[in-house]
Each structure stands twice: as structure tokens, then as C-alpha cells.
Short mmCIF file of C-alpha atoms and ligand atoms in Angstrom, two decimals:
data_model
loop_
_atom_site.label_atom_id
_atom_site.label_comp_id
_atom_site.label_asym_id
_atom_site.label_seq_id
_atom_site.Cartn_x
_atom_site.Cartn_y
_atom_site.Cartn_z
CA VAL A 1 5.03 10.47 16.30
CA THR A 2 5.37 9.95 12.51
CA GLY A 3 4.64 12.67 9.64
CA THR A 4 6.36 15.05 7.96
CA ALA A 5 8.95 17.57 9.87
CA PRO A 6 7.80 21.53 9.89
CA ALA A 7 10.38 23.09 7.60
CA ALA A 8 13.42 24.79 9.53
CA PRO A 9 13.54 28.67 8.61
CA ALA A 10 15.66 28.77 5.31
CA ALA A 11 18.44 31.72 7.11
CA PHE A 12 19.24 29.23 9.98
CA LEU A 13 19.91 26.18 7.31
CA ALA A 14 22.21 28.72 5.40
CA GLY A 15 23.67 30.08 8.99
CA CYS A 16 24.25 26.03 10.20
CA ARG A 17 25.96 26.00 6.29
CA SER A 18 28.59 28.05 6.38
CA ALA A 19 29.07 27.36 10.14
CA VAL A 20 30.13 23.37 9.59
CA GLY A 21 30.09 23.28 5.58
CA ASP A 22 27.00 21.82 3.20
CA ARG A 23 28.42 18.57 3.10
CA HIS A 24 27.31 18.60 7.21
CA VAL A 25 23.33 19.66 6.83
CA LEU A 26 21.30 16.68 5.48
CA VAL A 27 17.96 17.66 4.56
CA ASP A 28 17.36 15.00 2.39
CA PRO A 29 14.88 12.28 4.37
CA ASP A 30 16.78 9.16 3.23
CA LEU A 31 19.69 10.77 5.17
CA THR A 32 18.02 11.99 7.81
CA ALA A 33 16.22 9.03 8.31
CA SER A 34 18.10 6.91 10.60
CA TYR A 35 18.49 9.92 12.84
CA ALA A 36 15.19 10.05 13.44
CA VAL A 37 14.60 6.80 15.01
CA ASP A 38 15.94 5.24 18.03
CA TRP A 39 17.92 1.12 18.89
CA THR A 40 14.39 -0.01 19.28
CA GLY A 41 12.35 1.51 16.77
CA ARG A 42 9.61 2.82 19.02
CA TRP A 43 10.60 5.78 19.52
CA ARG A 44 10.05 7.43 15.70
CA GLY A 45 9.99 10.92 14.77
CA THR A 46 10.90 13.49 12.01
CA THR A 47 13.25 16.22 11.09
CA PRO A 48 14.36 18.52 8.84
CA ALA A 49 17.70 18.50 9.22
CA VAL A 50 20.82 17.19 10.91
CA VAL A 51 23.52 19.26 11.20
CA ARG A 52 26.88 17.68 12.09
CA PRO A 53 29.72 20.22 13.41
CA ALA A 54 32.90 18.76 13.74
CA SER A 55 34.74 21.34 16.90
CA THR A 56 32.75 23.66 20.24
CA ALA A 57 32.98 26.53 18.06
CA GLU A 58 30.89 24.99 15.22
CA VAL A 59 28.37 23.96 18.30
CA GLY A 60 28.52 27.08 19.58
CA GLU A 61 27.47 28.68 16.24
CA VAL A 62 24.70 26.19 15.84
CA VAL A 63 23.20 26.89 19.48
CA ALA A 64 23.26 30.83 18.74
CA LEU A 65 21.67 29.92 14.92
CA ALA A 66 19.13 28.03 16.63
CA ARG A 67 18.10 31.23 19.25
CA ARG A 68 18.07 33.45 16.90
CA HIS A 69 15.79 31.74 14.48
CA ARG A 70 13.88 29.81 17.24
CA VAL A 71 14.93 26.47 16.41
CA ALA A 72 14.59 23.23 18.66
CA LEU A 73 17.29 21.41 18.43
CA VAL A 74 17.97 17.76 19.57
CA PRO A 75 21.78 16.49 20.84
CA GLN A 76 21.98 12.85 19.61
CA GLY A 77 25.16 10.79 19.48
CA GLY A 78 25.45 7.02 19.12
CA ASN A 79 21.24 7.05 19.06
CA THR A 80 21.66 4.46 21.61
CA GLY A 81 19.91 6.08 24.15
CA LEU A 82 16.68 3.74 25.34
CA VAL A 83 14.04 6.83 26.50
CA GLY A 84 13.25 8.82 22.93
CA GLY A 85 15.68 11.75 24.50
CA GLY A 86 17.81 11.66 21.21
CA VAL A 87 15.09 11.37 18.64
CA PRO A 88 13.08 14.30 16.92
CA LEU A 89 9.91 13.05 18.18
CA ALA A 90 8.64 16.60 17.80
CA GLY A 91 9.77 17.63 14.24
CA GLU A 92 13.35 19.05 16.02
CA VAL A 93 17.05 19.61 13.95
CA VAL A 94 18.78 17.03 14.98
CA VAL A 95 22.76 17.87 16.02
CA SER A 96 24.94 14.99 15.63
CA LEU A 97 28.07 15.16 17.60
CA GLY A 98 30.26 11.81 15.82
CA ARG A 99 32.58 13.92 14.07
CA LEU A 100 33.76 15.42 17.44
CA ALA A 101 35.60 12.10 17.94
CA ALA A 102 39.46 13.56 19.12
CA LEU A 103 40.67 11.46 21.73
CA GLY A 104 43.80 12.99 24.15
CA ASP A 105 46.70 11.43 25.03
CA VAL A 106 46.33 9.20 28.01
CA ASP A 107 48.00 11.06 31.22
CA ARG A 108 49.26 8.44 32.81
CA VAL A 109 50.53 10.51 35.86
CA ALA A 110 46.76 11.76 36.42
CA GLY A 111 45.83 8.34 35.59
CA GLN A 112 43.29 10.73 33.12
CA VAL A 113 41.89 11.12 29.30
CA THR A 114 40.12 14.04 27.54
CA ALA A 115 37.93 12.62 24.64
CA GLY A 116 35.29 14.24 22.32
CA ALA A 117 31.95 13.98 22.74
CA GLY A 118 31.47 11.68 19.88
CA VAL A 119 34.35 8.95 20.92
CA THR A 120 32.17 5.31 21.33
CA LEU A 121 33.03 4.02 24.44
CA ALA A 122 34.71 0.68 22.68
CA ALA A 123 37.54 3.66 21.14
CA LEU A 124 37.50 4.93 24.38
CA ALA A 125 38.11 1.44 26.03
CA ALA A 126 40.85 0.59 23.41
CA HIS A 127 42.78 3.83 24.08
CA ALA A 128 42.79 2.85 27.56
CA ALA A 129 43.80 -0.12 27.38
CA ALA A 130 46.57 0.80 24.96
CA ALA A 131 48.06 2.80 27.83
CA GLY A 132 47.28 -0.41 30.39
CA LEU A 133 44.49 1.32 31.82
CA ALA A 134 40.75 0.96 31.51
CA PHE A 135 37.24 2.77 31.28
CA GLY A 136 35.33 2.05 34.45
CA VAL A 137 31.93 2.28 33.19
CA ASP A 138 30.96 -0.65 30.15
CA LEU A 139 27.77 -1.27 29.02
CA GLY A 140 26.28 -3.54 25.73
CA ALA A 141 25.78 -0.71 23.57
CA ARG A 142 29.86 0.11 23.58
CA ASP A 143 30.76 -0.14 19.82
CA SER A 144 27.77 2.79 19.55
CA ALA A 145 26.83 4.51 22.23
CA THR A 146 29.19 8.00 23.05
CA VAL A 147 31.13 10.01 25.51
CA GLY A 148 28.82 13.36 25.28
CA GLY A 149 25.66 10.32 24.68
CA MET A 150 27.01 9.18 28.07
CA VAL A 151 27.91 12.08 29.96
CA ALA A 152 24.46 13.39 28.94
CA THR A 153 22.42 10.12 30.63
CA ASN A 154 24.73 9.45 33.35
CA ALA A 155 25.39 5.95 32.16
CA GLY A 156 25.57 2.95 34.52
CA GLY A 157 26.00 -0.62 33.26
CA ILE A 158 27.75 -3.36 34.38
CA HIS A 159 30.60 -2.11 36.68
CA VAL A 160 28.95 0.50 39.21
CA VAL A 161 29.57 -2.11 41.86
CA ARG A 162 33.18 -1.26 41.06
CA HIS A 163 33.20 2.24 39.60
CA GLY A 164 30.39 4.10 40.30
CA ALA A 165 28.30 5.35 37.11
CA MET A 166 29.46 7.83 34.55
CA ARG A 167 29.66 10.73 36.63
CA ALA A 168 31.79 9.08 39.20
CA GLN A 169 34.41 8.98 35.98
CA VAL A 170 33.81 12.64 34.67
CA VAL A 171 36.81 15.08 36.13
CA GLY A 172 35.64 17.98 33.76
CA VAL A 173 33.40 18.68 30.88
CA GLU A 174 33.40 21.40 27.79
CA ALA A 175 30.22 22.19 26.91
CA VAL A 176 28.18 25.21 25.09
CA LEU A 177 25.04 26.01 27.15
CA GLY A 178 21.85 26.70 25.59
CA THR A 179 22.18 30.45 26.36
CA GLY A 180 25.54 29.87 23.60
CA ALA A 181 27.95 30.08 26.01
CA VAL A 182 30.94 28.06 26.43
CA VAL A 183 31.93 26.58 29.70
CA SER A 184 35.28 24.31 29.71
CA ARG A 185 36.91 22.65 32.24
CA LEU A 186 39.91 20.29 30.99
CA ALA A 187 42.51 20.86 33.12
CA GLY A 188 41.29 17.71 35.16
CA LEU A 189 41.66 18.65 38.70
CA VAL A 190 40.56 16.64 41.22
CA LYS A 191 39.84 18.60 43.77
CA ASP A 192 38.35 21.58 43.15
CA ASN A 193 35.85 23.02 45.14
CA THR A 194 35.48 26.43 43.21
CA GLY A 195 31.37 26.86 43.42
CA TYR A 196 28.76 24.99 41.45
CA ASP A 197 30.03 21.94 39.88
CA LEU A 198 28.86 22.64 36.19
CA ALA A 199 30.02 19.24 34.56
CA GLN A 200 28.25 17.54 37.62
CA LEU A 201 25.42 18.67 36.79
CA LEU A 202 25.54 18.32 33.04
CA CYS A 203 25.58 14.54 33.90
CA GLY A 204 22.86 13.16 33.46
CA SER A 205 20.85 16.57 32.16
CA GLU A 206 19.94 14.75 29.05
CA GLY A 207 20.81 17.54 26.78
CA THR A 208 18.67 19.80 28.55
CA LEU A 209 21.00 22.24 29.71
CA GLY A 210 23.86 22.60 27.15
CA ILE A 211 25.46 20.43 24.71
CA VAL A 212 28.75 18.55 25.86
CA THR A 213 31.43 18.55 23.53
CA ALA A 214 34.34 16.80 25.68
CA ALA A 215 34.92 15.31 28.91
CA ARG A 216 37.84 14.62 30.96
CA LEU A 217 37.86 11.63 32.11
CA ARG A 218 39.05 9.79 35.42
CA LEU A 219 40.78 5.98 34.29
CA VAL A 220 41.37 2.49 36.46
CA VAL A 221 43.93 0.11 36.71
CA PRO A 222 42.37 -2.90 35.43
CA PRO A 223 42.95 -5.91 37.42
CA PRO A 224 45.54 -8.82 36.30
CA GLU A 225 43.90 -11.89 36.97
CA LEU A 226 39.55 -11.94 36.44
CA ALA A 227 36.78 -14.83 36.60
CA ALA A 228 33.58 -15.03 36.10
CA ALA A 229 30.66 -17.29 37.32
CA LEU A 230 27.27 -17.85 36.16
CA VAL A 231 25.18 -19.33 38.99
CA GLY A 232 21.46 -20.77 38.78
CA LEU A 233 18.98 -20.35 41.38
CA ARG A 234 15.82 -21.57 42.49
CA ASP A 235 14.05 -17.88 42.31
CA VAL A 236 15.17 -14.43 42.57
CA ASP A 237 15.06 -13.81 46.14
CA ALA A 238 17.88 -16.28 46.03
CA ALA A 239 19.89 -14.43 43.76
CA VAL A 240 19.73 -11.24 45.92
CA ALA A 241 21.10 -12.90 48.03
CA LEU A 242 23.84 -14.59 46.92
CA ALA A 243 24.75 -10.87 45.17
CA ALA A 244 25.01 -9.67 48.81
CA ALA A 245 26.96 -12.39 50.09
CA VAL A 246 29.43 -12.95 47.45
CA ARG A 247 29.69 -8.94 47.58
CA ARG A 248 30.64 -9.08 51.63
CA GLU A 249 32.97 -11.79 50.44
CA VAL A 250 34.96 -12.02 47.54
CA ALA A 251 36.83 -9.13 47.35
CA GLY A 252 37.31 -7.36 44.08
CA ILE A 253 33.06 -7.67 42.83
CA ALA A 254 33.16 -6.02 39.18
CA ALA A 255 29.55 -7.24 38.51
CA LEU A 256 26.41 -8.50 39.50
CA GLU A 257 24.08 -9.15 36.66
CA LEU A 258 20.55 -11.11 37.46
CA MET A 259 18.85 -12.88 34.83
CA ASP A 260 15.18 -14.61 35.39
CA GLY A 261 14.67 -17.96 34.25
CA PRO A 262 11.96 -17.50 31.81
CA GLY A 263 14.13 -14.34 30.14
CA LEU A 264 16.82 -16.71 29.57
CA GLU A 265 15.08 -19.36 28.00
CA VAL A 266 13.69 -16.79 25.22
CA VAL A 267 17.36 -16.24 24.88
CA ALA A 268 18.13 -19.52 24.69
CA ARG A 269 15.59 -20.12 21.97
CA TYR A 270 17.04 -16.73 20.29
CA LEU A 271 20.56 -17.97 20.60
CA ASP A 272 19.43 -21.70 19.68
CA ALA A 273 21.61 -23.25 22.55
CA ALA A 274 21.66 -24.58 25.53
CA PRO A 275 22.48 -22.24 28.86
CA PRO A 276 25.83 -23.83 30.82
CA VAL A 277 24.02 -24.05 33.38
CA ALA A 278 20.82 -26.51 34.31
CA SER A 279 17.79 -24.91 32.30
CA GLY A 280 15.02 -24.51 34.35
CA ALA A 281 16.48 -22.29 37.21
CA GLY A 282 13.99 -19.74 38.53
CA ALA A 283 16.84 -17.46 38.20
CA TYR A 284 20.43 -16.62 36.97
CA LEU A 285 23.46 -14.60 38.66
CA LEU A 286 26.28 -13.68 36.46
CA VAL A 287 29.65 -12.58 38.82
CA GLU A 288 32.68 -11.46 38.18
CA ALA A 289 35.30 -10.66 40.29
CA GLY A 290 39.19 -9.05 39.49
CA GLY A 291 41.95 -9.11 41.94
CA ALA A 292 46.08 -9.54 41.89
CA ASP A 293 45.24 -12.82 42.67
CA ASP A 294 42.81 -15.55 40.58
CA PRO A 295 39.59 -14.42 42.19
CA LEU A 296 38.31 -17.51 41.39
CA PRO A 297 38.64 -19.93 44.39
CA ALA A 298 37.39 -17.36 46.73
CA LEU A 299 34.00 -16.99 44.39
CA ALA A 300 33.49 -20.94 44.06
CA ALA A 301 33.39 -21.11 47.97
CA ALA A 302 31.09 -18.19 48.10
CA ILE A 303 28.91 -20.02 45.53
CA GLU A 304 29.38 -23.32 46.95
CA GLY A 305 26.60 -24.08 49.41
CA ALA A 306 24.31 -20.80 49.02
CA PRO A 307 21.11 -21.39 49.76
CA GLY A 308 18.91 -21.94 46.53
CA VAL A 309 21.95 -22.40 44.27
CA VAL A 310 20.89 -24.83 41.45
CA ASP A 311 23.75 -25.21 38.97
CA THR A 312 27.24 -23.36 38.70
CA ALA A 313 29.47 -22.74 35.33
CA VAL A 314 32.58 -20.66 36.23
CA ALA A 315 35.17 -19.00 33.97
CA GLY A 316 38.67 -17.68 34.37
CA GLY A 317 40.19 -17.02 30.89
CA ARG A 318 38.84 -14.11 28.53
CA ALA A 319 37.18 -16.70 25.97
CA ASP A 320 35.48 -18.45 28.29
CA ARG A 321 34.07 -15.26 30.38
CA ALA A 322 33.00 -14.45 27.08
CA ARG A 323 30.97 -17.28 26.12
CA LEU A 324 28.83 -16.74 29.69
CA TRP A 325 28.76 -13.08 28.98
CA ARG A 326 26.57 -13.44 25.57
CA TRP A 327 23.98 -15.23 27.92
CA ARG A 328 23.63 -11.41 29.44
CA GLU A 329 24.24 -9.34 26.66
CA ALA A 330 22.20 -11.24 24.34
CA HIS A 331 18.51 -10.65 26.07
CA SER A 332 18.51 -7.25 24.49
CA GLU A 333 18.77 -8.59 21.26
CA ALA A 334 16.62 -11.60 21.98
CA GLY A 335 13.52 -9.02 23.21
CA GLY A 336 14.04 -6.91 20.14
CA ALA A 337 14.04 -9.64 17.73
CA LEU A 338 10.65 -10.70 18.51
CA GLY A 339 9.31 -7.04 17.93
CA VAL A 340 8.95 -3.58 19.42
CA VAL A 341 10.06 -4.14 23.09
CA HIS A 342 8.84 -1.68 25.87
CA LYS A 343 11.84 -1.30 27.77
CA LEU A 344 11.70 0.02 31.55
CA ASP A 345 14.79 0.22 33.66
CA VAL A 346 14.00 1.27 36.83
CA THR A 347 15.49 0.65 40.76
CA LEU A 348 13.93 -1.16 43.47
CA PRO A 349 15.43 -1.22 47.39
CA GLY A 350 17.38 -4.79 47.68
CA ALA A 351 14.30 -6.10 49.79
CA ALA A 352 11.29 -5.44 47.46
CA LEU A 353 13.06 -6.85 44.19
CA ALA A 354 12.25 -10.66 44.06
CA GLY A 355 8.08 -9.66 45.04
CA PHE A 356 8.39 -6.34 42.14
CA CYS A 357 9.93 -9.52 39.72
CA ALA A 358 6.99 -11.48 40.52
CA ASP A 359 4.38 -9.17 40.31
CA VAL A 360 5.45 -7.70 36.92
CA ARG A 361 5.05 -11.17 35.17
CA SER A 362 1.36 -11.97 36.55
CA ARG A 363 0.31 -8.80 35.78
CA VAL A 364 1.43 -8.66 32.43
CA ALA A 365 0.12 -12.39 32.08
CA ALA A 366 -3.22 -11.23 33.48
CA ALA A 367 -3.71 -8.77 30.83
CA ARG A 368 -1.91 -9.82 27.98
CA PRO A 369 -0.75 -13.61 28.29
CA ASP A 370 0.47 -13.41 24.50
CA ALA A 371 3.19 -10.85 25.81
CA VAL A 372 7.03 -11.93 26.25
CA VAL A 373 9.04 -10.93 29.09
CA LEU A 374 12.65 -10.67 29.76
CA LEU A 375 13.66 -9.51 33.24
CA PHE A 376 17.54 -8.45 33.75
CA GLY A 377 19.84 -6.12 35.10
CA HIS A 378 22.34 -4.70 37.13
CA VAL A 379 21.02 -6.86 40.60
CA GLY A 380 24.18 -5.31 42.43
CA ASP A 381 22.41 -1.42 41.99
CA GLY A 382 18.40 -2.43 42.48
CA ASN A 383 18.74 -2.17 38.82
CA VAL A 384 15.74 -4.25 36.96
CA HIS A 385 15.05 -3.70 33.05
CA VAL A 386 11.60 -4.80 32.50
CA ASN A 387 11.61 -5.86 28.52
CA VAL A 388 7.79 -6.53 27.26
CA VAL A 389 7.53 -7.38 23.80
CA GLY A 390 3.91 -7.89 22.33
CA PRO A 391 1.96 -4.30 23.18
CA PRO A 392 1.95 -2.08 20.26
CA ALA A 393 4.57 0.53 20.37
CA ASP A 394 1.99 3.38 21.65
CA ASP A 395 0.43 1.11 24.57
CA GLU A 396 1.52 2.98 27.90
CA GLU A 397 -0.68 0.82 29.86
CA PHE A 398 1.56 -1.79 30.48
CA ASP A 399 4.51 1.03 31.14
CA ASP A 400 2.15 2.64 33.73
CA VAL A 401 1.84 -0.77 34.97
CA VAL A 402 5.30 -1.40 36.07
CA LEU A 403 6.11 2.53 36.81
CA GLY A 404 3.28 2.38 39.10
CA LEU A 405 4.51 -0.60 40.73
CA VAL A 406 8.33 0.66 40.91
CA VAL A 407 6.51 3.57 42.97
CA GLU A 408 4.37 1.92 45.07
CA ARG A 409 7.43 -0.10 46.36
CA GLY A 410 9.53 3.14 47.17
CA GLY A 411 11.86 2.42 43.69
CA SER A 412 12.89 5.04 41.21
CA ILE A 413 10.91 5.00 37.53
CA SER A 414 15.08 5.90 36.04
CA ALA A 415 17.82 3.86 36.96
CA GLU A 416 20.45 4.64 34.51
CA HIS A 417 18.47 5.71 31.03
CA GLY A 418 17.05 8.50 32.40
CA ILE A 419 13.50 10.06 31.85
CA GLY A 420 14.06 11.36 28.09
CA THR A 421 10.37 11.87 26.67
CA ALA A 422 9.27 8.40 27.29
CA LYS A 423 8.90 8.83 31.37
CA ARG A 424 8.07 12.57 31.47
CA ARG A 425 4.61 11.88 32.39
CA TRP A 426 5.84 9.71 35.42
CA LEU A 427 8.63 12.49 36.66
CA ALA A 428 6.14 14.24 38.95
CA ARG A 429 5.54 10.65 40.76
CA ASP A 430 8.72 10.35 41.57
CA ARG A 431 10.27 13.59 42.62
CA SER A 432 8.47 16.06 44.59
CA PRO A 433 7.04 19.56 43.39
CA ASP A 434 9.68 21.73 44.49
CA GLU A 435 12.85 19.21 42.83
CA VAL A 436 10.65 19.21 39.91
CA ALA A 437 10.36 23.70 40.42
CA ALA A 438 14.20 23.29 40.88
CA MET A 439 14.78 21.35 37.81
CA ARG A 440 12.84 23.91 35.69
CA ALA A 441 14.21 27.24 37.31
CA ILE A 442 18.15 25.61 36.25
CA LYS A 443 16.81 24.84 32.86
CA ALA A 444 15.49 28.45 32.55
CA ALA A 445 18.89 29.63 33.41
CA LEU A 446 20.87 27.56 31.05
CA ASP A 447 18.46 27.06 28.21
CA PRO A 448 16.16 30.80 28.40
CA ASP A 449 14.62 30.11 24.79
CA GLY A 450 14.01 26.15 25.11
CA VAL A 451 16.13 25.57 22.49
CA LEU A 452 17.64 22.42 23.85
CA ASN A 453 15.50 19.11 23.88
CA PRO A 454 12.44 21.13 25.01
CA ALA A 455 10.60 17.91 24.79
CA VAL A 456 12.68 16.08 27.29
CA LEU A 457 12.73 15.37 31.15
CA VAL A 458 11.15 18.67 32.21
CA GLY A 459 10.04 19.70 29.13
C1 FAD B 501 22.15 -3.08 23.84
C2 FAD B 501 22.06 -1.78 24.51
C3 FAD B 501 22.01 -1.77 25.75
C4 FAD B 501 22.43 -0.76 27.22
N1 FAD B 501 22.96 -0.75 27.91
C5 FAD B 501 23.17 0.10 29.08
C6 FAD B 501 23.40 -0.23 30.21
O1 FAD B 501 23.90 -0.96 31.06
N2 FAD B 501 23.48 1.05 31.03
C7 FAD B 501 23.25 2.12 30.64
O2 FAD B 501 23.03 3.21 31.66
N3 FAD B 501 23.04 2.64 29.28
C8 FAD B 501 22.33 1.25 28.21
N4 FAD B 501 21.96 1.66 27.56
C9 FAD B 501 21.28 2.66 27.50
C10 FAD B 501 22.87 3.24 26.41
O3 FAD B 501 23.33 2.94 25.36
C11 FAD B 501 22.63 4.88 27.14
O4 FAD B 501 21.95 5.67 27.65
C12 FAD B 501 24.39 5.81 26.45
O5 FAD B 501 24.70 6.75 27.26
C13 FAD B 501 23.81 6.80 25.37
O6 FAD B 501 24.99 7.40 24.52
P1 FAD B 501 25.02 7.40 23.00
O7 FAD B 501 25.92 8.65 22.62
O8 FAD B 501 23.65 6.51 22.70
O9 FAD B 501 23.16 8.78 23.06
P2 FAD B 501 22.05 9.20 22.41
O10 FAD B 501 20.85 7.79 22.36
O11 FAD B 501 22.36 9.85 21.22
O12 FAD B 501 21.64 10.34 23.54
C14 FAD B 501 20.78 9.93 24.55
C15 FAD B 501 20.72 11.15 25.49
O13 FAD B 501 21.63 11.97 25.59
C16 FAD B 501 21.61 13.98 24.92
N5 FAD B 501 22.99 13.36 24.20
C17 FAD B 501 23.63 12.78 23.02
N6 FAD B 501 24.59 13.36 23.35
C18 FAD B 501 25.17 14.57 23.58
C19 FAD B 501 25.74 15.46 24.35
N7 FAD B 501 26.83 15.57 23.10
N8 FAD B 501 25.73 16.87 24.57
C20 FAD B 501 24.42 16.36 25.75
N9 FAD B 501 23.52 15.84 25.75
C21 FAD B 501 23.33 14.40 24.76
C22 FAD B 501 20.59 12.89 23.58
O14 FAD B 501 19.76 14.10 23.64
C23 FAD B 501 19.49 12.63 24.49
O15 FAD B 501 18.94 12.54 26.23
C24 FAD B 501 22.18 0.70 26.43
C25 FAD B 501 21.50 0.46 25.20
C26 FAD B 501 21.96 -0.70 23.97
C27 FAD B 501 20.80 0.16 23.20
#
């Protein structure tokens, strides 16, 4: 969607200026442009204004003004979401939460910290590390993705096999609901069965029910020893089987990442380097394990002699592990360097994963031989990221083909990125009418005027 944004009512903007300060209400298109397009460049909108509150009270005033003047808002954190949920595709006003960047002291007794919605994942991780602890979620967009966005999308990432997704780290939240009411439960009580868990309801709500302003987060104890292995395998089936085997046989598995062979070749061209294991394998598995003792011997033993293994590179020290990880993390950049990427993040039952990957490749090749396909993801969770470069940004044919294959095989159309606007048409194929009706009822109760992300999820 491109064009000119509808004007926001002058009274709304005047109210915002007095709530957050003139400097933090941006209306100059040169200043608002970067807030209106997503990381991929596929989702591009326009906005009459970007409002940048600095406290929960200011967020509350902005939501109250939006209700009064019937102005639609899009909450935005680091703008790294990949499903068009955080950009103003229908001319909404953007509420950017970057200024809510306070980080409380790490509570070493509880193993928790309170973080503002605008704190980046990298800042949170560094803060935890300074106290000898770690945050349980990590993902490639760590330098920009924020706590608020990660709660709102229930972000997953590379350590879900070990620590669970974002909702498993969230002990409490503070948020401004669509009604304008502020809910705050940041005491960090691990046991708290006092009715509906609003913090968990906001996890994965994609900014449609409330604007998260802070979260109380669980921290984890990092293992003293870490080791990684990059394994080249005959095919995706062998990689899925090895992922299951190392999980059974090696304690402390922290990450299990899949890359298919043709995708890794695209990355090799992008990095202009040869992979650290034999190129030409059908699939690659990146495994990381941690523990009190060096996990490398157990990892090597589990990989050695496993069916379908072609070649293996192992790494103990931080720099060597980072070199192996670069091959996994460069997938998103390598695709983006070739053009606008259609990003489809899906989950399949483990047994269906290899067949799905093969079908995606052959269906795309038949329909569009010049398209480039990268298949990679968090195989420990059955999660594959299908990245297709070639079709125009507004061409949804391939999205439909891929999501159709997922539904046929009993998978989920969104593993960790959410529904956003990109997959709204598909929600009813994945969730039952009664489930969608229940979601709509919750939306109507917490955002009765539909001011929060009206075009996202059930919008
Ligand atoms: C290179 C790369 C790698 C990635 N890897 C992963 C991965 O491994 N796992 C994964 O899960 N995701 C991944 N992502 C996607 C993205 O980083 C996550 O979805 C992240 O949680 C988004 O955070 P954000 O602050 O950028 O949110 P935004 O993109 O700003 O917003 C995302 C959604 O949350 C809403 N929102 C934002 N802030 C708030 C708030 N304070 N209150 C309420 N709603 C809010 C927005 O309206 C939107 O619907 C990746 C993205 C990139 C670019």
C-alpha cells in the first residue's frame, strides 16, 4: 500500500503534542518515512504522524486521545516484525515505543529484571550478562527488536528448544489497553493464580489488545561451557532425524537449526566464502549445546556414525562458534540482497518437514524457475522459514501455495512471527470459527473502539 496518508485530526495531534512534547510528534514525511516501511521492504505504508511517548502515562494519554478522536494507532518497537503488523498500511498513526528504554536492576535473588518496552534485545542481554545471567530468548534481529515487540509477537528464536518462547520468560507486564486503562503487574510473582493471566493474553496479541509499556522477565543461568557443530547431511530427512537424536543423547541442547543445501549455496555466494563443511550436502544442521562440562565429546559422539552425515565442523571457543553461526544468520541478509523477500514462517509436524521442503522447492521451480528459495529455521521446533525471492512484492500466489501445503500437512501458518496483515486471509484456514469468534470477543472487550492495530490479526 502506498500513497498519501489520511490527515490525523488537528485536535488529536495538538493533544499528542501536549502529552509527549512537540519534538516527539513527527509529521514531516522525511522523518516519518522509515517508520512506514518494514525490514523487508515488502510492507510499505504511509502515516500522518509518528508519536513517541516516554512513559506509560504518556502512552495512556495517546490512547485516550485516539479513542476520543477515532484515530487508528499502530504500536511499533524495532520494526523488525516480518508480517506487516507494525507498519501503517492503512494510514494509521504510528506509536513508537523506543523511548521507553528503562532497564531496572537485575534481581539476582529472583533471577528477574523489569525492562521498558523499547529496550532492545541486545541491551537486555548485555544487562543480564553484566549480572552473570542471560536472557532465554535470542534471535537474529537482536540489535533492533524490542521487549514490547517480542512480547506482542511471542517471539521464538534460536533457544526455544532450551528455554521456550517469549511467553515462557514473561512473569508480568505493564500495558495500556485499548480502553485506555493501565494494567500493571510487575512484582515478579512466579505463582499467581488470581484469575485471567493478562500478561499471557498480551503475549502474541500483536498490538491489537494493548500497548505493552514494560515487562517483568525471567533470566536464566548461562552454561559455563558451550560447543557447536555444523553438520552436512544427505538430505533434510537425515537432518531432522539427527536433530531428534542429539536431543535424546546430549544434555543441554541449546539450539537446533536447519538449512537446506541450495539455500546454503546462496549464502556462500553472498558471503563470497566456502562453507566450513563439504559444500553440496542436501541439508545442514547447526547444533549448540551447553553444560557444566565441555559438551563437545558427547556432541561428537552423537553425530559420529549417524545416518546420512557427510561432513562435520565443530567449535568450542566463542569466535569459532560465531563463525559457524554466521552461516545460519546470514540467510536473511543473503535473501534480502537479492530483492524483496516473501517470508513465510511455518511449523510442520517433524515427520512432514522433509516432504514439505521438497514440495515447496518443486512447486516454486515449476511455477517460476527464476525464483530463489532459501529454506532454513528452528528445526527443533518443527519451524521452517520459507524465503522466496523473485515474485513481485504484491504477488500472493506463492504465499498461498506454501501456506496451502502447510495446512494440508497439519502444520501452523505462523510459527513465531504472528499473523500481522500478511496472513490475515489465512487465519480462518488455521483456526476454527469458534476460536476466531472468541478472539474477536476479546478484542471487542479490550479495544472497544478498535483503535489498536485495526488491520492486524482479527481486524
Ligand atoms: C533478521 C531477522 C531475524 C529474525 N529472527 C526471528 C526469530 O528467530 N524468531 C522470531 O520470533 N522472530 C524473528 N524475527 C522477527 C522479529 O524480530 C520479531 O517478531 C520481534 O519480536 C519483533 O520485535 P520489534 O520490536 O521489532 O517489533 P515490531 O516489528 O515493531 O512490531 C511487531 C508487532 O508487535 C507490535 N508491537 C510492537 N511493539 C509493541 C508494544 N510495545 N506493545 C504492543 N504491541 C507492540 C506491532 O504493532 C506489530 O504487530 C526476525 C526478524 C529479522 C529481521
